[in-house]
Each structure stands twice: as C-alpha cells, then as structure tokens.
C-alpha cells in the first residue's frame, strides 16, 4: 500500500473508535482542540482552548499528596472543608502533577500528534470502514482552526481509500476550506439557529460567515449533512426550523438534515476543568416536540432524521 509522506501535527484531545453518529457507517472520530464558538450547551468544553488543559477528577483522587509536593507554583491546596482546590490562575500547564498522579485524578487534555501517528489508529479499523461504508471523521471544537493538519490527515486517509468527514460549525473564513475540501468526502455542518440576535447570545458569534459557508458548500461538489442541536429556549421552535428549511431548499449538495436532541452528558467535564456548568437544569426536548420540529422538513428533497 502507498502511504503519503506527512509532516503536520495537530493538538488532539480524543480519538473515539467505532462511532456510529458522526457520518455513515462505523467511524473513527478524531477530536481537535480549539473552538471559536462558545455554545452554552457544549458537551466538549475541553475543546474550547487551543492549548492543553489540566483535568481533575476528584472521585479518583486518593489523597497521596504528590501533586502538592511537585507543583512549582503551589496551585494545589486543601480547603477548610477538606476539598482539593486548584488555583488555575497560577497554573502554567507544566504537567508535572499530572505525570505523577498515578491514580489518574489529574490528566492533561490535548496531545500534539503527527498525521502519521493518527493514521496508525485510523488505519487499524479499515476493515470496519470497508464493511460498513464508514471512515474517518474529524471533529472538535472547530477542526478548521487546525486546517493544515486536517488537510494532510484527509489527504493521507483518502490515499488509502478511507472516507473522510469534516465536522465544522462554519465560523471560518471561507477561503480556509479551499485546501481541505478536495480531500473531503462529506461535510457535517453544525447549524445552531437562524436568528442573529439569539445566535450571538447563545454562541458568542454572529451568523454571517456561517451562512456564507453553508450556502457556498451547499452549491459545491462535496455532499453536506446539516446537523442542528435542538436546544430549548434557543432554536426548538417551528419558526426556526422553517427558516432552516428555507435556507437549505435551494442548495443541491445538502443530502441530509439531522435534528440532535440536547443532552447534558458533558456537564461533569466543566467541573473537571474548573469551570461552572450554568445550565444543569436545562431539559432535553420531548419526543413529541422533536416529531413536530422534524415535521417542518416533510417536503424536503434531502433525507431527514430526528
Ligand atoms: S497526585 Fe493525584 S491522587 Fe495524589 S493527591 Fe494529587 S490528585 Fe490526588
Ligand atoms: S500543571 Fe504544573 S503548574 Fe499546573 S497545577 Fe500541575 S504542576 Fe502546577
């Protein structure tokens, strides 16, 4: 088999094998760090920063004291009630504590990996991709913040006949996609909501670049699956879904629309990162509401699912 010569590295925070929700078939999903949105419901908050993060799992801590001894900046302290505190304002992410925490209570999220190294993991499941119509998905965060790495990774995968899917939220200069799309088999476009004011309040950014990119991709040669997370109080209305339908109606590359109900499975990660999850009482949309919302796309030319 011919392997492409590679040289790029990317900051990867997770690689999940045997995924069935990130494109067709069985897939390996590579998660890259860095995101330029701040969706308040995000279940991957460790993707926010473009640097490593220190994660602390208090339930695994055996109180051995190693991190207190090793930290050069005395970041680890004990509160009056016995809780293990970390002063993250002093932390330089040197990783000294995480390297010696044998209980696994302290870990660094994010590791620089070469294209060749990631491809070793991806290649290991080639037989599953062949049998299921699956492949490699790159997600995040916003993977396009590391577009040179994604381009090289996709190029390497496609050289070996592996299907590639790019999971993007589209808040990127449209020219950035020019290098990666020739090596992309499928675009998974995450669209949040159609109201500029609500979008800005919910994600921290406006819609203009996102809409420009979805229109451009929707008229391009790479098939696009649009994925809309359904978030109560943000976009879970028929009015919003009809606006999505109008947007997609004249875009021939759109092949599928998926409505994804909100879940709070990522809530504990906020605590592990020393962040506060402000929406722990947020509910998932009911089955009835999901059925009503997907009904807005009943006459669509593309596939739909909810
Ligand atoms: S090194 Fe790990 S197990 Fe030991 S006190 Fe620190 S966090 Fe807890
Ligand atoms: S990563 Fe380094 S600076 Fe940060 S808490 Fe651990 S030892 Fe201290």
PDB file of N, CA, C and O and ligand atoms in Angstrom, residues 54 67 70-76 86-87 90-98 106 108, ligand 2:
ATOM      1  N   UNK A  54      -5.612  21.151  32.064  1.00  0.00           N
ATOM      2  CA  UNK A  54      -5.456  20.244  33.199  1.00  0.00           C
ATOM      3  C   UNK A  54      -6.847  19.818  33.663  1.00  0.00           C
ATOM      4  O   UNK A  54      -7.684  20.662  33.986  1.00  0.00           O
ATOM      5  N   UNK A  67       0.919  15.718  44.102  1.00  0.00           N
ATOM      6  CA  UNK A  67       0.760  16.959  43.324  1.00  0.00           C
ATOM      7  C   UNK A  67       1.102  18.186  44.171  1.00  0.00           C
ATOM      8  O   UNK A  67       1.644  19.168  43.653  1.00  0.00           O
ATOM      9  N   UNK A  70       4.876  18.439  44.125  1.00  0.00           N
ATOM     10  CA  UNK A  70       5.525  18.636  42.830  1.00  0.00           C
ATOM     11  C   UNK A  70       5.225  19.967  42.162  1.00  0.00           C
ATOM     12  O   UNK A  70       6.017  20.457  41.368  1.00  0.00           O
ATOM     13  N   UNK A  71       4.088  20.560  42.436  1.00  0.00           N
ATOM     14  CA  UNK A  71       3.708  21.764  41.690  1.00  0.00           C
ATOM     15  C   UNK A  71       4.646  22.927  42.022  1.00  0.00           C
ATOM     16  O   UNK A  71       4.736  23.351  43.172  1.00  0.00           O
ATOM     17  N   UNK A  72       5.345  23.470  41.033  1.00  0.00           N
ATOM     18  CA  UNK A  72       6.284  24.567  41.291  1.00  0.00           C
ATOM     19  C   UNK A  72       5.592  25.873  41.665  1.00  0.00           C
ATOM     20  O   UNK A  72       6.250  26.823  42.107  1.00  0.00           O
ATOM     21  N   UNK A  73       4.287  25.957  41.482  1.00  0.00           N
ATOM     22  CA  UNK A  73       3.579  27.216  41.761  1.00  0.00           C
ATOM     23  C   UNK A  73       2.551  27.076  42.887  1.00  0.00           C
ATOM     24  O   UNK A  73       1.697  27.942  43.041  1.00  0.00           O
ATOM     25  N   UNK A  74       2.623  25.975  43.607  1.00  0.00           N
ATOM     26  CA  UNK A  74       1.710  25.730  44.744  1.00  0.00           C
ATOM     27  C   UNK A  74       0.242  25.913  44.350  1.00  0.00           C
ATOM     28  O   UNK A  74      -0.546  26.533  45.079  1.00  0.00           O
ATOM     29  N   UNK A  75      -0.110  25.379  43.207  1.00  0.00           N
ATOM     30  CA  UNK A  75      -1.503  25.512  42.728  1.00  0.00           C
ATOM     31  C   UNK A  75      -2.467  24.637  43.535  1.00  0.00           C
ATOM     32  O   UNK A  75      -3.657  24.934  43.609  1.00  0.00           O
ATOM     33  N   UNK A  76      -1.962  23.515  44.074  1.00  0.00           N
ATOM     34  CA  UNK A  76      -2.843  22.577  44.772  1.00  0.00           C
ATOM     35  C   UNK A  76      -2.910  22.950  46.255  1.00  0.00           C
ATOM     36  O   UNK A  76      -1.873  23.079  46.917  1.00  0.00           O
ATOM     37  N   UNK A  86      -7.610  23.713  43.123  1.00  0.00           N
ATOM     38  CA  UNK A  86      -6.522  24.023  42.181  1.00  0.00           C
ATOM     39  C   UNK A  86      -6.656  25.489  41.789  1.00  0.00           C
ATOM     40  O   UNK A  86      -7.703  25.896  41.274  1.00  0.00           O
ATOM     41  N   UNK A  87      -5.613  26.258  42.046  1.00  0.00           N
ATOM     42  CA  UNK A  87      -5.623  27.660  41.617  1.00  0.00           C
ATOM     43  C   UNK A  87      -5.141  27.717  40.164  1.00  0.00           C
ATOM     44  O   UNK A  87      -3.938  27.740  39.892  1.00  0.00           O
ATOM     45  N   UNK A  90      -2.669  30.364  38.534  1.00  0.00           N
ATOM     46  CA  UNK A  90      -1.212  30.267  38.672  1.00  0.00           C
ATOM     47  C   UNK A  90      -0.624  29.119  37.839  1.00  0.00           C
ATOM     48  O   UNK A  90       0.576  28.987  37.703  1.00  0.00           O
ATOM     49  N   UNK A  91      -1.501  28.269  37.338  1.00  0.00           N
ATOM     50  CA  UNK A  91      -1.055  27.050  36.637  1.00  0.00           C
ATOM     51  C   UNK A  91      -0.447  27.401  35.285  1.00  0.00           C
ATOM     52  O   UNK A  91      -1.039  28.134  34.493  1.00  0.00           O
ATOM     53  N   UNK A  92       0.742  26.854  35.009  1.00  0.00           N
ATOM     54  CA  UNK A  92       1.424  27.091  33.726  1.00  0.00           C
ATOM     55  C   UNK A  92       1.273  25.889  32.794  1.00  0.00           C
ATOM     56  O   UNK A  92       1.931  25.831  31.755  1.00  0.00           O
ATOM     57  N   UNK A  93       0.443  24.930  33.193  1.00  0.00           N
ATOM     58  CA  UNK A  93       0.208  23.714  32.392  1.00  0.00           C
ATOM     59  C   UNK A  93       1.513  22.942  32.149  1.00  0.00           C
ATOM     60  O   UNK A  93       1.722  22.373  31.078  1.00  0.00           O
ATOM     61  N   UNK A  94       2.395  22.949  33.168  1.00  0.00           N
ATOM     62  CA  UNK A  94       3.679  22.254  33.006  1.00  0.00           C
ATOM     63  C   UNK A  94       3.511  20.740  33.026  1.00  0.00           C
ATOM     64  O   UNK A  94       4.411  20.007  32.635  1.00  0.00           O
ATOM     65  N   UNK A  95       2.379  20.263  33.530  1.00  0.00           N
ATOM     66  CA  UNK A  95       2.032  18.830  33.543  1.00  0.00           C
ATOM     67  C   UNK A  95       2.777  18.019  34.593  1.00  0.00           C
ATOM     68  O   UNK A  95       2.626  16.802  34.648  1.00  0.00           O
ATOM     69  N   UNK A  96       3.593  18.676  35.440  1.00  0.00           N
ATOM     70  CA  UNK A  96       4.369  17.921  36.440  1.00  0.00           C
ATOM     71  C   UNK A  96       3.451  17.100  37.341  1.00  0.00           C
ATOM     72  O   UNK A  96       3.736  15.944  37.647  1.00  0.00           O
ATOM     73  N   UNK A  97       2.337  17.688  37.762  1.00  0.00           N
ATOM     74  CA  UNK A  97       1.438  16.965  38.677  1.00  0.00           C
ATOM     75  C   UNK A  97       0.735  15.815  37.953  1.00  0.00           C
ATOM     76  O   UNK A  97       0.642  14.699  38.479  1.00  0.00           O
ATOM     77  N   UNK A  98       0.299  16.071  36.739  1.00  0.00           N
ATOM     78  CA  UNK A  98      -0.447  15.038  36.009  1.00  0.00           C
ATOM     79  C   UNK A  98       0.432  13.827  35.693  1.00  0.00           C
ATOM     80  O   UNK A  98      -0.022  12.685  35.760  1.00  0.00           O
ATOM     81  N   UNK A 106      -5.465  13.446  37.904  1.00  0.00           N
ATOM     82  CA  UNK A 106      -5.019  14.624  37.147  1.00  0.00           C
ATOM     83  C   UNK A 106      -4.528  14.146  35.781  1.00  0.00           C
ATOM     84  O   UNK A 106      -3.674  13.244  35.715  1.00  0.00           O
ATOM     85  N   UNK A 108      -3.737  15.603  31.520  1.00  0.00           N
ATOM     86  CA  UNK A 108      -3.685  16.711  30.571  1.00  0.00           C
ATOM     87  C   UNK A 108      -4.582  16.347  29.394  1.00  0.00           C
ATOM     88  O   UNK A 108      -4.475  15.260  28.827  1.00  0.00           O
TER      89      UNK A 108
HETATM   90  S1  LIG B   2       0.237  21.563  35.566  1.00  0.00           S
HETATM   91 FE1  LIG B   2       2.132  22.299  36.587  1.00  0.00          FE
HETATM   92  S2  LIG B   2       1.633  24.386  37.265  1.00  0.00           S
HETATM   93 FE2  LIG B   2      -0.318  23.369  36.778  1.00  0.00          FE
HETATM   94  S3  LIG B   2      -1.060  22.535  38.702  1.00  0.00           S
HETATM   95 FE3  LIG B   2       0.116  20.898  37.703  1.00  0.00          FE
HETATM   96  S4  LIG B   2       2.220  21.095  38.469  1.00  0.00           S
HETATM   97 FE4  LIG B   2       1.118  23.008  38.972  1.00  0.00          FE
END
